[in-house]
Short mmCIF file of C-alpha atoms and ligand atoms in Angstrom, two decimals:
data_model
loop_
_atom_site.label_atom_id
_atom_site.label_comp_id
_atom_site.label_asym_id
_atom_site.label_seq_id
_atom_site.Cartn_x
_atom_site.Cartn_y
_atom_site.Cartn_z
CA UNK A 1 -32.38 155.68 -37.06
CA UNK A 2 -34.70 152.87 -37.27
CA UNK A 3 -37.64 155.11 -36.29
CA UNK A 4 -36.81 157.13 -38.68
CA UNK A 5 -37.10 154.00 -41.40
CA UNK A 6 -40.14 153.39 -39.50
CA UNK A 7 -41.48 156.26 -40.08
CA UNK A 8 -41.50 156.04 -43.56
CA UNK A 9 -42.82 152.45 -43.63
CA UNK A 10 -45.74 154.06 -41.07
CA UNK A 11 -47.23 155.89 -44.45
CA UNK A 12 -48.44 152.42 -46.04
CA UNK A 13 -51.29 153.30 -48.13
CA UNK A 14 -53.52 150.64 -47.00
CA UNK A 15 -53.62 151.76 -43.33
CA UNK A 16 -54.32 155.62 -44.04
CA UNK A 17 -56.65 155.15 -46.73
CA UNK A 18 -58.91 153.13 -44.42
CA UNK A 19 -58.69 155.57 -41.97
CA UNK A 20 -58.67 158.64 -44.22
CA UNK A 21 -61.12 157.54 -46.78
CA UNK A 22 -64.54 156.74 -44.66
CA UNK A 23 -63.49 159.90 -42.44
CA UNK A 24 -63.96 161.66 -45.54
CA UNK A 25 -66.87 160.54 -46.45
CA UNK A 26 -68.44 160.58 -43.01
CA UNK A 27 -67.62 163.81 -42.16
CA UNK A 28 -66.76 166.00 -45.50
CA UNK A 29 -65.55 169.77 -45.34
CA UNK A 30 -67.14 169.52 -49.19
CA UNK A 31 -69.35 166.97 -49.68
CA UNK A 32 -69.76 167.54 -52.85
CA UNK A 33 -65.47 166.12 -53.65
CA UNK A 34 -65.57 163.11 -54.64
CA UNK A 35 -63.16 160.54 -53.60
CA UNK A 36 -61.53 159.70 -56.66
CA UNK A 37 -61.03 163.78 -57.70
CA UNK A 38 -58.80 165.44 -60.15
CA UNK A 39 -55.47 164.18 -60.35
CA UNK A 40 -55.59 161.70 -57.79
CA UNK A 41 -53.72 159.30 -59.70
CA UNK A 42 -50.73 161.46 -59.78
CA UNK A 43 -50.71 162.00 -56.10
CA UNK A 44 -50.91 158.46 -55.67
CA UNK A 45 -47.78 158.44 -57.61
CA UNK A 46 -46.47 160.77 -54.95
CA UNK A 47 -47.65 158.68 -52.01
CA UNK A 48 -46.04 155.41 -53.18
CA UNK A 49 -42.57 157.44 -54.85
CA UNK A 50 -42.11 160.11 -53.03
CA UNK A 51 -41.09 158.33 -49.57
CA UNK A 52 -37.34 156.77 -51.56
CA UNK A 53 -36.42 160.19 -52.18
CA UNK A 54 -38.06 161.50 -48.86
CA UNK A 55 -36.67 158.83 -46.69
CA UNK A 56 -33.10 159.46 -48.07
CA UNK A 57 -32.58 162.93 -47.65
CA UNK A 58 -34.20 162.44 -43.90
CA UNK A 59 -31.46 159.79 -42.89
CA UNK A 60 -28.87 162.15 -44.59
CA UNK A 61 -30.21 165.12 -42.41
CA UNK A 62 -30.29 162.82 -39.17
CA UNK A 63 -26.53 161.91 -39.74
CA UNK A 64 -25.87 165.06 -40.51
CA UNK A 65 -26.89 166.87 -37.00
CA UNK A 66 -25.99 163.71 -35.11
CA UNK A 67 -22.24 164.32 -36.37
CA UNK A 68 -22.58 168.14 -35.78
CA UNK A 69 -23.77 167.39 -32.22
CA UNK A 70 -21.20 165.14 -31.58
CA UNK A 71 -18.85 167.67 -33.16
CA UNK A 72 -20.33 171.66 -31.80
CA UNK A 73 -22.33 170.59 -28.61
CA UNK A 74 -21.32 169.16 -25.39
CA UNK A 75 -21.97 165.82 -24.23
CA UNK A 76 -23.28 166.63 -21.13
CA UNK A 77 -26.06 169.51 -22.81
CA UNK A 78 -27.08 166.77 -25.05
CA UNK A 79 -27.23 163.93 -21.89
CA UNK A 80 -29.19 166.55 -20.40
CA UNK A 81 -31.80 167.23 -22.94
CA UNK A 82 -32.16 163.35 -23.22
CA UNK A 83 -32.96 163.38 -19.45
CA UNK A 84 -35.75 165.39 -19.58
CA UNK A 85 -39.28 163.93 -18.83
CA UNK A 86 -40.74 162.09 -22.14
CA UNK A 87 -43.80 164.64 -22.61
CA UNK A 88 -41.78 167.59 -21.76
CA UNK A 89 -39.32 166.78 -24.43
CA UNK A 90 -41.83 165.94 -26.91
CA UNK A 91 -43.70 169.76 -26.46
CA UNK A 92 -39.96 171.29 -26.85
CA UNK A 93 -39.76 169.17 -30.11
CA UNK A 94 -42.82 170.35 -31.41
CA UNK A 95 -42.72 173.92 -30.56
CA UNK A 96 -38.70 174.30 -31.56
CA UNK A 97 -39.57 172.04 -34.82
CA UNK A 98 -42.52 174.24 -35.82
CA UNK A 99 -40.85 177.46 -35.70
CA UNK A 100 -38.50 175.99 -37.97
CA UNK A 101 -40.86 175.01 -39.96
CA UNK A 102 -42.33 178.69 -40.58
CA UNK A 103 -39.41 180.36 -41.14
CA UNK A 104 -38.66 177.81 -44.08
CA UNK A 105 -41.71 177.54 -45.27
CA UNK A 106 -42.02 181.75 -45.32
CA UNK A 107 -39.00 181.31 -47.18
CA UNK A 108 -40.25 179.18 -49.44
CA UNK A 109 -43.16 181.47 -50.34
CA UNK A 110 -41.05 184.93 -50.17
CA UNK A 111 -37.84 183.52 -52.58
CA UNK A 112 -39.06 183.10 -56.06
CA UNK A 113 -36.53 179.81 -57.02
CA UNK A 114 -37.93 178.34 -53.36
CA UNK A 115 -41.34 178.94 -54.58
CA UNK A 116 -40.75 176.72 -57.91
CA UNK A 117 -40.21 173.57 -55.67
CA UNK A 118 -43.45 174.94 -53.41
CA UNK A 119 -45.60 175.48 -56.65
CA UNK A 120 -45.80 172.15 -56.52
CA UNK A 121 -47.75 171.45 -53.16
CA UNK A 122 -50.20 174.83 -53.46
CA UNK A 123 -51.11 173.58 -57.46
CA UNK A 124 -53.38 170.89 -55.60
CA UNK A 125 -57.22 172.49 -56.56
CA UNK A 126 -58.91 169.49 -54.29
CA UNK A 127 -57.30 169.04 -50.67
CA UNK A 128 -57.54 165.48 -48.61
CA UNK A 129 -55.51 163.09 -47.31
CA UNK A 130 -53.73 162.00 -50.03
CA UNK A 131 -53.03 165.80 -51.43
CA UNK A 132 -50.33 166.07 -48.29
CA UNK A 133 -48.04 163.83 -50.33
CA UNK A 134 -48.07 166.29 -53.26
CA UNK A 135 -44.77 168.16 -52.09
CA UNK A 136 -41.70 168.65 -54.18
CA UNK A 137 -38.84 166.33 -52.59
CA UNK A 138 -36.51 169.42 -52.38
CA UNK A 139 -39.16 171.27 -50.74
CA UNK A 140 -39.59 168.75 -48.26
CA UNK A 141 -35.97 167.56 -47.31
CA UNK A 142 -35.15 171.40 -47.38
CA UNK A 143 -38.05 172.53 -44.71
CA UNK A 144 -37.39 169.16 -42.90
CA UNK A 145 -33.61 169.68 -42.83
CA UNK A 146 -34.16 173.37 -40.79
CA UNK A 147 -35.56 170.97 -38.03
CA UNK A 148 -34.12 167.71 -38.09
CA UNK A 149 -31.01 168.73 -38.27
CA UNK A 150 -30.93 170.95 -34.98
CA UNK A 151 -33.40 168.29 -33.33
CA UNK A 152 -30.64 165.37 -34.17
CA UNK A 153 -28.05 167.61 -32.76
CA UNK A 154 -29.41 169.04 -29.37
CA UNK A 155 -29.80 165.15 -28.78
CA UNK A 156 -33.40 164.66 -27.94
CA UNK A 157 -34.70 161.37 -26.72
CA UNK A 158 -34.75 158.38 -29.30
CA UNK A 159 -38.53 157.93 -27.77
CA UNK A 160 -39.40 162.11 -27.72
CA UNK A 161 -38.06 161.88 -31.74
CA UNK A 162 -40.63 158.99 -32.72
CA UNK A 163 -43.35 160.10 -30.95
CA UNK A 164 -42.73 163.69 -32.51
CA UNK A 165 -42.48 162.20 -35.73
CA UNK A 166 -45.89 160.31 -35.30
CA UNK A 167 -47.77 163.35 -34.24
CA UNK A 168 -46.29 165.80 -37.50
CA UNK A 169 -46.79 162.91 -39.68
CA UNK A 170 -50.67 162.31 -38.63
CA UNK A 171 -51.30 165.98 -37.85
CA UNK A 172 -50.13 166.98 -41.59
CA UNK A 173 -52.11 164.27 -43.03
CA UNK A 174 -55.41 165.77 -40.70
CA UNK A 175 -54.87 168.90 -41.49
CA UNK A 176 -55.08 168.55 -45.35
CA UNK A 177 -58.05 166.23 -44.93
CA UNK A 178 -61.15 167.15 -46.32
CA UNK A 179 -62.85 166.18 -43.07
CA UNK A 180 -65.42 168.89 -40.85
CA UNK A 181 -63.09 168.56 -37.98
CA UNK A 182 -63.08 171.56 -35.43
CA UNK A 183 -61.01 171.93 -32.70
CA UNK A 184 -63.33 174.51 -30.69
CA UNK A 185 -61.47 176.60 -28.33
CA UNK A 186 -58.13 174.92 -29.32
CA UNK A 187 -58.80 176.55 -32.47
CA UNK A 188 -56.44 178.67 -31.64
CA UNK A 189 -53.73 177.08 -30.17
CA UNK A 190 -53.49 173.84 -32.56
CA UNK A 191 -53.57 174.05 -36.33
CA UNK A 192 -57.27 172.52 -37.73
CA UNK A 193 -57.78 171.48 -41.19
CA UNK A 194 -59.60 175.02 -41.82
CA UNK A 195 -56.48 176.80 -40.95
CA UNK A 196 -54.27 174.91 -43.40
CA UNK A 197 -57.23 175.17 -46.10
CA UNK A 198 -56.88 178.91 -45.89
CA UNK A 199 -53.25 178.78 -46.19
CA UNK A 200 -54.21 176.83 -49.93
CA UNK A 201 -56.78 179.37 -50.87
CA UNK A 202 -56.99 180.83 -53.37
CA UNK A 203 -58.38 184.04 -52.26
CA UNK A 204 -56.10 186.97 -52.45
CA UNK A 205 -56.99 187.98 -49.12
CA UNK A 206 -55.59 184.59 -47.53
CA UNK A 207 -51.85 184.46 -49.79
CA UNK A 208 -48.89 184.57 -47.46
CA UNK A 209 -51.11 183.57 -44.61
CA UNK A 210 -50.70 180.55 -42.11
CA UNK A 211 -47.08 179.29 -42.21
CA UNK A 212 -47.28 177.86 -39.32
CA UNK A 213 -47.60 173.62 -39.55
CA UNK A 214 -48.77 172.91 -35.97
CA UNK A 215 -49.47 175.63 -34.10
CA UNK A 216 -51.08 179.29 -34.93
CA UNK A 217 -48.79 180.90 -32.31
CA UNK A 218 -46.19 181.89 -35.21
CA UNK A 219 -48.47 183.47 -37.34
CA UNK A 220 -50.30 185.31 -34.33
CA UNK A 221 -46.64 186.54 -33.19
CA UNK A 222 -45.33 187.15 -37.11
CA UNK A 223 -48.94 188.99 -37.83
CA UNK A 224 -49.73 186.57 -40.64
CA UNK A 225 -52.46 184.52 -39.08
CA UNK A 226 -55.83 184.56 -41.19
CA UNK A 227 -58.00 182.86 -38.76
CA UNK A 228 -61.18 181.84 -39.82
CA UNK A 229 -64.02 179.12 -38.00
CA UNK A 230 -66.76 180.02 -40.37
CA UNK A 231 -66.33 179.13 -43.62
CA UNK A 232 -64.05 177.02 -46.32
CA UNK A 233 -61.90 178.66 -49.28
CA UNK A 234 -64.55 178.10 -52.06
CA UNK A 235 -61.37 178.16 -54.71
CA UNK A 236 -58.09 176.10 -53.88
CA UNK A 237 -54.61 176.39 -55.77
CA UNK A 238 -52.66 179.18 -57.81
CA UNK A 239 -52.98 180.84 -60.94
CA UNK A 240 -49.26 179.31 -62.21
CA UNK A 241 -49.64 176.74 -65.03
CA UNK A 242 -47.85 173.80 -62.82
CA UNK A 243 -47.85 170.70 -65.15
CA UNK A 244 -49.94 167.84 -63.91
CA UNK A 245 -47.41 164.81 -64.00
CA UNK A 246 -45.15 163.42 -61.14
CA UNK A 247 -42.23 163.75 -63.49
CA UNK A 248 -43.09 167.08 -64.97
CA UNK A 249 -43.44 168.05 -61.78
CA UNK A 250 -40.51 167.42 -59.97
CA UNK A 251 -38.52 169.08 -62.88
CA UNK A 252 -40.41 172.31 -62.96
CA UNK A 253 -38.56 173.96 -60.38
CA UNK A 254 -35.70 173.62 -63.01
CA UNK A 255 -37.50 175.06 -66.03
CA UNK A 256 -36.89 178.69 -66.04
CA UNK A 257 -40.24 181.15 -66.56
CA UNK A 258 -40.06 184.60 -66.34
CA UNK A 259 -44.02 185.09 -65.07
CA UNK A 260 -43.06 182.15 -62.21
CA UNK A 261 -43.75 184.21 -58.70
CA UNK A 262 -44.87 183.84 -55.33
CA UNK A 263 -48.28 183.50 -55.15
CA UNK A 264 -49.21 182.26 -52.22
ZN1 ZN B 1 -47.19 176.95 -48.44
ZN1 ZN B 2 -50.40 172.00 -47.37
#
């Protein structure tokens, strides 16, 4: 567990800020955001909070599949999978984690109470770094839970796990970024910062597109892949009045509207 601890500790905001914050200005998607933009007070809030509730409900869902593992699989699978070589376990994480991840996050999107809690992380109008931490706690135990839980239990590697959780953690924080990063050919095979823009448009043409977390494979296979090299959303966010406070937020998904739908 204690690189699961560690990975909450990792997020300190001293460390990514320096890294995130002269990336952004070195090399911006818009130069024209400033650093300091709309609301990023609140998702400070959400950066320094966020992790408590976060970091629970992550060692709850790693106790959870350890004991089902111990309980539904056999010892030997599970001192199998734990044999494997490092890297190939860590590609099987990634892959098996990020289909999870799409077909929760879909969910999230298609099921009108799951969108409430998902609202909250497409209301953000200005992506970078720090807009990753925007996400409802719910919405992220829940979408973490579909691949924790079944990574704890198949009983990967305690090495393969933290070097999986580095990569997601980094890679999520990259991909909301407001950075000019392309990754040329790769474009295709790993998920770029202009993929996971489009999936925050807000451009009717890009809503329920681009599920996928780490790699574009899912939404090539599912048919909801909106690839695009050339150009940025020019309007982020959805048309839903989300309020614009931490603790308004994380009770929204609570308040009942009738004209609350998925969007995008
Ligand atoms: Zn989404
Ligand atoms: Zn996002």
């Amino acid at each position: 567990m204690e690189y699961l601890l560690a990975l909450v500790d990792l997020e300190n905001a001293l460390l990514v800020a320096l890294i995130f914050v002269p990336l952004e200005r070195l090399f911006p998607a818009r130069p024209d955001q400033r650093t300091f933009r709309r609301s990023w007070l609140n998702d400070i809030v959400y950066f320094l909070l966020n992790r408590v509730p976060i970091g629970i409900g992550m060692l709850l869902l790693a106790v959870l599949g350890s004991l089902l593992g111990s309980a539904f699989i056999p010892v030997e699978f599970r001192a199998a999978v734990a044999a494997q070589p490092f890297w190939l376990q860590v590609v099987v994480l990634l892959l098996f984690a990020d289909f999870g991840f799409y077909v929760v996050h879909r969910l999230f999107h298609t099921i009108p109470a799951l969108w409430r809690f998902h609202a909250i992380h497409h209301s953000i109008e200005e992506l970078d770094w720090l807009a990753a931490h925007r996400v409802h706690p719910i919405d992220q135990i829940v979408t973490k839970g579909a691949t924790l839980v079944p990574i704890f239990a198949l009983g990967f590697s305690g090495s393969a796990m933290a070097a999986f959780f580095l990569l997601y953690q980094w890679h999520s924080l990259i991909l909301h970024a407001n950075v000019r990063i392309g990754f040329g050919a790769l474009h295709w095979v790993v998920a770029s910062p202009c993929f996971h823009h489009w999936h925050h448009a807000d451009h009717p043409e890009a809503w329920n597109k681009n599920f996928s977390g780490q790699f574009p494979v899912w939404d090539i296979i599912f048919g909801t892949a909106h690839m695009r090299r050339d150009s940025l959303p020019t309007r982020y966010g959805i048309e839903e009045p989300v309020p614009g406070t931490y603790g308004r937020q994380l009770l929204y998904p609570f308040q009942s509207r009738a004209d609350a739908a998925p969007q995008n």
